[in-house]
mmCIF file of C-alpha atoms in Angstrom:
data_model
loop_
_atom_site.group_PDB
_atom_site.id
_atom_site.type_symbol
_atom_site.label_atom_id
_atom_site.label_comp_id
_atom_site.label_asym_id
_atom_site.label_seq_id
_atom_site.Cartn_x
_atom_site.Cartn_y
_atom_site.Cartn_z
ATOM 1 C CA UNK T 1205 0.000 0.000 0.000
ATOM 2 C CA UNK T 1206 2.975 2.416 0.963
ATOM 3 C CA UNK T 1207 4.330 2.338 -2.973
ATOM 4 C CA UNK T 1208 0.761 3.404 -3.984
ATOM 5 C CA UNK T 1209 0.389 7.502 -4.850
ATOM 6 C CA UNK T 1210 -3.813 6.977 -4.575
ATOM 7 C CA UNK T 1211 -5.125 4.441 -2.678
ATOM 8 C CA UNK T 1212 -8.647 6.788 -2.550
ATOM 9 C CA UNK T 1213 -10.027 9.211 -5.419
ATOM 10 C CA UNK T 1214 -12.798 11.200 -4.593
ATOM 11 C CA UNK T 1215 -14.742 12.540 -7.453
ATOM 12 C CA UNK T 1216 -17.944 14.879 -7.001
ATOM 13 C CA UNK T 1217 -19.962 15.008 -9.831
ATOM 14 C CA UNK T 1218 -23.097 17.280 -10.499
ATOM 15 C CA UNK T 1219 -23.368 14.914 -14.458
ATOM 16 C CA UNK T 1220 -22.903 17.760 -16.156
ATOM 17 C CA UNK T 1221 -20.489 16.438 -19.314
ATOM 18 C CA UNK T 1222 -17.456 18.112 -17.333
ATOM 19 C CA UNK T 1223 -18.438 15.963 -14.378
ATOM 20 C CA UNK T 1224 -18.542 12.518 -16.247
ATOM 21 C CA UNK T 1225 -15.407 13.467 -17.959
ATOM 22 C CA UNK T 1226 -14.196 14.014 -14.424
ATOM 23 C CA UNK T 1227 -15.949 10.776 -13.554
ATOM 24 C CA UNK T 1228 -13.938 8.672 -16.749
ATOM 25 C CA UNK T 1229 -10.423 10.454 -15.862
ATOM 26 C CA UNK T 1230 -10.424 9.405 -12.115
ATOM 27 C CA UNK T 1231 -11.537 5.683 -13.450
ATOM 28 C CA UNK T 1232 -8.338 5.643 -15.312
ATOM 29 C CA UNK T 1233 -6.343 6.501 -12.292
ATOM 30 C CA UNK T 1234 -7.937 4.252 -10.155
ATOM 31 C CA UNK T 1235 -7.515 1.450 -12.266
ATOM 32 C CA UNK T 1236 -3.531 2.613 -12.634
ATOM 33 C CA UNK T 1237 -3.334 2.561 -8.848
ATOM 34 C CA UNK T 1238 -5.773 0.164 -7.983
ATOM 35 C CA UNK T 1239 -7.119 3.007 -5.966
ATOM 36 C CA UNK T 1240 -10.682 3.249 -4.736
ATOM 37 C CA UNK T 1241 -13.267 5.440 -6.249
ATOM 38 C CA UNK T 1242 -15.499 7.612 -4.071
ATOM 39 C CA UNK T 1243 -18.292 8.864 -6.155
ATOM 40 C CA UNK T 1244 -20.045 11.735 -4.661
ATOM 41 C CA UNK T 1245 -23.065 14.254 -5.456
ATOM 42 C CA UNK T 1246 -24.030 16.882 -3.296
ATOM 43 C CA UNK T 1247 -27.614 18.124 -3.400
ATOM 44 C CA UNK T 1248 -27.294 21.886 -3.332
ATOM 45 C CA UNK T 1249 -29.914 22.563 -0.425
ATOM 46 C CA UNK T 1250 -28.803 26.238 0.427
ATOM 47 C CA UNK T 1251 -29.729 26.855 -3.216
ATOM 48 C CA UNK T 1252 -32.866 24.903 -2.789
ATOM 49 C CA UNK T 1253 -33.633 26.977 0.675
ATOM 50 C CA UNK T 1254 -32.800 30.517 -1.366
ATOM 51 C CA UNK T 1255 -35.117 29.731 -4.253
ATOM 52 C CA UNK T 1256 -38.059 28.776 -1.440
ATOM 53 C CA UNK T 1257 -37.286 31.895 0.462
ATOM 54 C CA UNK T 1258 -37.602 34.109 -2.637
ATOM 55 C CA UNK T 1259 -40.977 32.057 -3.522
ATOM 56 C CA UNK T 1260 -40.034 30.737 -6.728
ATOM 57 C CA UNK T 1261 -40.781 27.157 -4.952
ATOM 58 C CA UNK T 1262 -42.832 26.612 -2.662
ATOM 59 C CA UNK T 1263 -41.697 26.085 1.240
ATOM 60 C CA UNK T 1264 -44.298 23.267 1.944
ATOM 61 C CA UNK T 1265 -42.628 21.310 -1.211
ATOM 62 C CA UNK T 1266 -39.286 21.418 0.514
ATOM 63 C CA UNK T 1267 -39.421 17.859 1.215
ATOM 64 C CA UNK T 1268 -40.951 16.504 -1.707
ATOM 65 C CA UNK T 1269 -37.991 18.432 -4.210
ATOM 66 C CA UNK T 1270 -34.747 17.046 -1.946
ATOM 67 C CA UNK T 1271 -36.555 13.488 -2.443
ATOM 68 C CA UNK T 1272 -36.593 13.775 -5.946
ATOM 69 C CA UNK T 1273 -32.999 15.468 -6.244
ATOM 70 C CA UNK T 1274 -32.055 12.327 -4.529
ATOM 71 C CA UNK T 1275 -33.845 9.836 -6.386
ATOM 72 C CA UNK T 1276 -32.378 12.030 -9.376
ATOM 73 C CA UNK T 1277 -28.931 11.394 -7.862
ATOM 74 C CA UNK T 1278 -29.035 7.753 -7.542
ATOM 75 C CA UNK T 1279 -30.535 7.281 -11.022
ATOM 76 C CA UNK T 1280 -27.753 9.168 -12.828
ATOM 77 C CA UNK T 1281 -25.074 7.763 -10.237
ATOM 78 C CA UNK T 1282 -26.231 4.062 -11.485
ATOM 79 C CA UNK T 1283 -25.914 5.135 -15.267
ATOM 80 C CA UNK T 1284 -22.459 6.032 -14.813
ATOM 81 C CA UNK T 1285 -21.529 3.194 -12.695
ATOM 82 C CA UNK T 1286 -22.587 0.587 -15.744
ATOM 83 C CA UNK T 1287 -20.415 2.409 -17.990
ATOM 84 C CA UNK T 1288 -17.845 -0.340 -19.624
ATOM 85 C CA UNK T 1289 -14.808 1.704 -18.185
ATOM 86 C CA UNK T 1290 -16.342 1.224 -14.452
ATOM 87 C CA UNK T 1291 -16.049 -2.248 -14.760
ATOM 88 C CA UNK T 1292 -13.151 -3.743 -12.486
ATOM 89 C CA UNK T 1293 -13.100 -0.502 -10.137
ATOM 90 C CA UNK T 1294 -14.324 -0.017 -6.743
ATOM 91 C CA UNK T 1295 -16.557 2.448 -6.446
ATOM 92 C CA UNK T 1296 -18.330 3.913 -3.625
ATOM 93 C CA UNK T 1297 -21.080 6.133 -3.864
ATOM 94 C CA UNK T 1298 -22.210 9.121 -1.524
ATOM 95 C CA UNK T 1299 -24.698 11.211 -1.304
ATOM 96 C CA UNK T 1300 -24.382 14.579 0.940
ATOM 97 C CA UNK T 1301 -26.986 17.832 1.109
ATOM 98 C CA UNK T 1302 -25.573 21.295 1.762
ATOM 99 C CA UNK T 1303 -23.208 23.299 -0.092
ATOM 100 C CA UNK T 1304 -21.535 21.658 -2.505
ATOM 101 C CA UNK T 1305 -17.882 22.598 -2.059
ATOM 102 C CA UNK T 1306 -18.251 22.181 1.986
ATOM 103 C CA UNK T 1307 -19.354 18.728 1.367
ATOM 104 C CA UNK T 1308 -16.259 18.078 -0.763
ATOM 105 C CA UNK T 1309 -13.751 19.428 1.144
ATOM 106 C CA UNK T 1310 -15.637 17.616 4.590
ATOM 107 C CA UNK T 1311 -15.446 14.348 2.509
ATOM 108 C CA UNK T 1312 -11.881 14.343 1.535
ATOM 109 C CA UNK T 1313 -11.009 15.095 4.800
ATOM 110 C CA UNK T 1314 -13.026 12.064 6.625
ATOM 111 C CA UNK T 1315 -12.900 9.872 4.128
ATOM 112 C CA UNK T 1316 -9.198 10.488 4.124
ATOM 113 C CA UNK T 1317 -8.999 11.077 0.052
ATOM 114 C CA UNK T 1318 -5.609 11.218 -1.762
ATOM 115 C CA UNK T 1319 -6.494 12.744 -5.052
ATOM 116 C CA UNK T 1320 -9.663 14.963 -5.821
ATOM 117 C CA UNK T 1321 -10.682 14.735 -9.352
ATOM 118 C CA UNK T 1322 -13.340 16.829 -10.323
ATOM 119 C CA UNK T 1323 -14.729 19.016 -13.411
ATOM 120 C CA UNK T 1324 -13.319 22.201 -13.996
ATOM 121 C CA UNK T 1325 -16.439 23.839 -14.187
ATOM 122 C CA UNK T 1326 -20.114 22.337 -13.729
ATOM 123 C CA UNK T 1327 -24.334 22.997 -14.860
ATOM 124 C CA UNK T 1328 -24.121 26.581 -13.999
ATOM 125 C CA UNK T 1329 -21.431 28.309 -15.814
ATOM 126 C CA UNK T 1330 -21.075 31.658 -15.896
ATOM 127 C CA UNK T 1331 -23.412 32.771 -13.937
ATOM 128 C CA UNK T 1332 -23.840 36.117 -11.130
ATOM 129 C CA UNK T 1333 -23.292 33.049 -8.160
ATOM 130 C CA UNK T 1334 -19.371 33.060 -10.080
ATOM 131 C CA UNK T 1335 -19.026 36.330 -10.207
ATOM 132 C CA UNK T 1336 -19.404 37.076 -6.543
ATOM 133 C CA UNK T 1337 -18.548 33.925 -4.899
ATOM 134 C CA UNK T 1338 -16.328 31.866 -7.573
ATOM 135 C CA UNK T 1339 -16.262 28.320 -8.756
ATOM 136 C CA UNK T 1340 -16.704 25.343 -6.730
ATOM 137 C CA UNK T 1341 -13.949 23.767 -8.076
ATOM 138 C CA UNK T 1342 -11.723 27.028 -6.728
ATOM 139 C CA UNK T 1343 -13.102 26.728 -3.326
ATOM 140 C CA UNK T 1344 -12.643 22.874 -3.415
ATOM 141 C CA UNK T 1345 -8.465 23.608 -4.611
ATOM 142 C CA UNK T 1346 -8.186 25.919 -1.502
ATOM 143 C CA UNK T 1347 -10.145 23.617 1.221
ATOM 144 C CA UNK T 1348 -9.760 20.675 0.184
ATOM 145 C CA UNK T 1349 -6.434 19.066 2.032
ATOM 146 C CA UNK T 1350 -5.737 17.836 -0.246
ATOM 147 C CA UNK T 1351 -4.718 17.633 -4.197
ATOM 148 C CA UNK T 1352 -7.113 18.393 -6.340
ATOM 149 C CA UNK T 1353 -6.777 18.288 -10.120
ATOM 150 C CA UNK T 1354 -9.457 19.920 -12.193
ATOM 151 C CA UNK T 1355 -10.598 18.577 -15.641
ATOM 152 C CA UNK T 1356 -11.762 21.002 -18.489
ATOM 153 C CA UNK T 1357 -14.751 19.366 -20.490
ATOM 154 C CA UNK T 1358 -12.638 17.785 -24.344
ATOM 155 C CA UNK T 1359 -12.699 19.850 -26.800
ATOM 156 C CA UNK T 1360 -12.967 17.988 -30.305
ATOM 157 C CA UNK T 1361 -9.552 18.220 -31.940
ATOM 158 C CA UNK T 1362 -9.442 18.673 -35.619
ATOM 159 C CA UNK T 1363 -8.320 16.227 -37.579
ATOM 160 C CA UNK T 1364 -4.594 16.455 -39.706
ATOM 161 C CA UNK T 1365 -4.911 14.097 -42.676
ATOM 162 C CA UNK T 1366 -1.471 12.574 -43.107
ATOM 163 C CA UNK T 1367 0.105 12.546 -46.946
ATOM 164 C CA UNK T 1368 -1.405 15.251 -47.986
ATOM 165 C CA UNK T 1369 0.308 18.974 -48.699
ATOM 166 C CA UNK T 1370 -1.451 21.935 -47.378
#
């Protein structure tokens, strides 16, 4: 176990396509290191308590929406759990509420993580919460304990045909 760099990757994933490419990075390490996968999603709640304080949901549904964030969780967690490059990895699955890069940086810590892997960016980009506040990813990289390396969502790469003069 000493010779091992990871023995325990955390990777937090909201599904956005920067998550899962997060989500198929950290599978490759894992599988490099025979490290375990911890595959976590935190269900924003302070988000969920703003948009009920400003009215735009409805307090008395409170409940009823974190139940089906969760279900929403688990159902996404599973599809990315029977992708083919899962297979042969140890993965453990969490589920925390609260602020999301909190929840990260308490996880690593408890959970003892070595390596954070986690999308560069995730479902709300750009938006007035970065302006003021910044990215989670940011505030995971400064709390975490951690290393933490952060994955920009592929871009498609063009294509050089070989043989051929330009």
């Amino acid at each position: 176990m000493a010779d091992r760099l990871f023995t325990k990757i955390l990777v937090p994933v909201d599904f956005s396509p920067c998550s899962e490419e997060a989500f198929r990075l950290a599978l490759s390490f894992a599988k490099s290191y025979q490290a375990e996968v911890l595959l976590l999603h935190v269900v924003d709640t302070k988000s969920l308590d703003a948009l009920n304080r400003l009215g735009l949901a409805p307090a008395t549904e409170a409940a009823k929406q974190k139940k089906q964030l969760h279900h929403f969780a688990r159902l996404n967690a599973r599809q990315l759990l029977a992708r083919d490059d899962a297979k042969g990895v140890t993965i453990r699955r969490l589920l925390a509420d609260g602020c999301p890069f909190e929840e990260i940086a308490r996880t690593a810590r408890v959970e003892g993580v070595d390596l954070v892997v986690m999308g560069s960016y995730g479902g709300a980009i750009g938006g007035v919460d970065k302006i003021f506040f910044g990215s989670t990813a940011e505030k995971v990289v400064r709390t975490a304990g951690c290393p933490v390396l952060t994955v920009p969502l592929p871009t498609k790469r063009a294509k050089v045909k070989t043989g051929k003069s330009l």
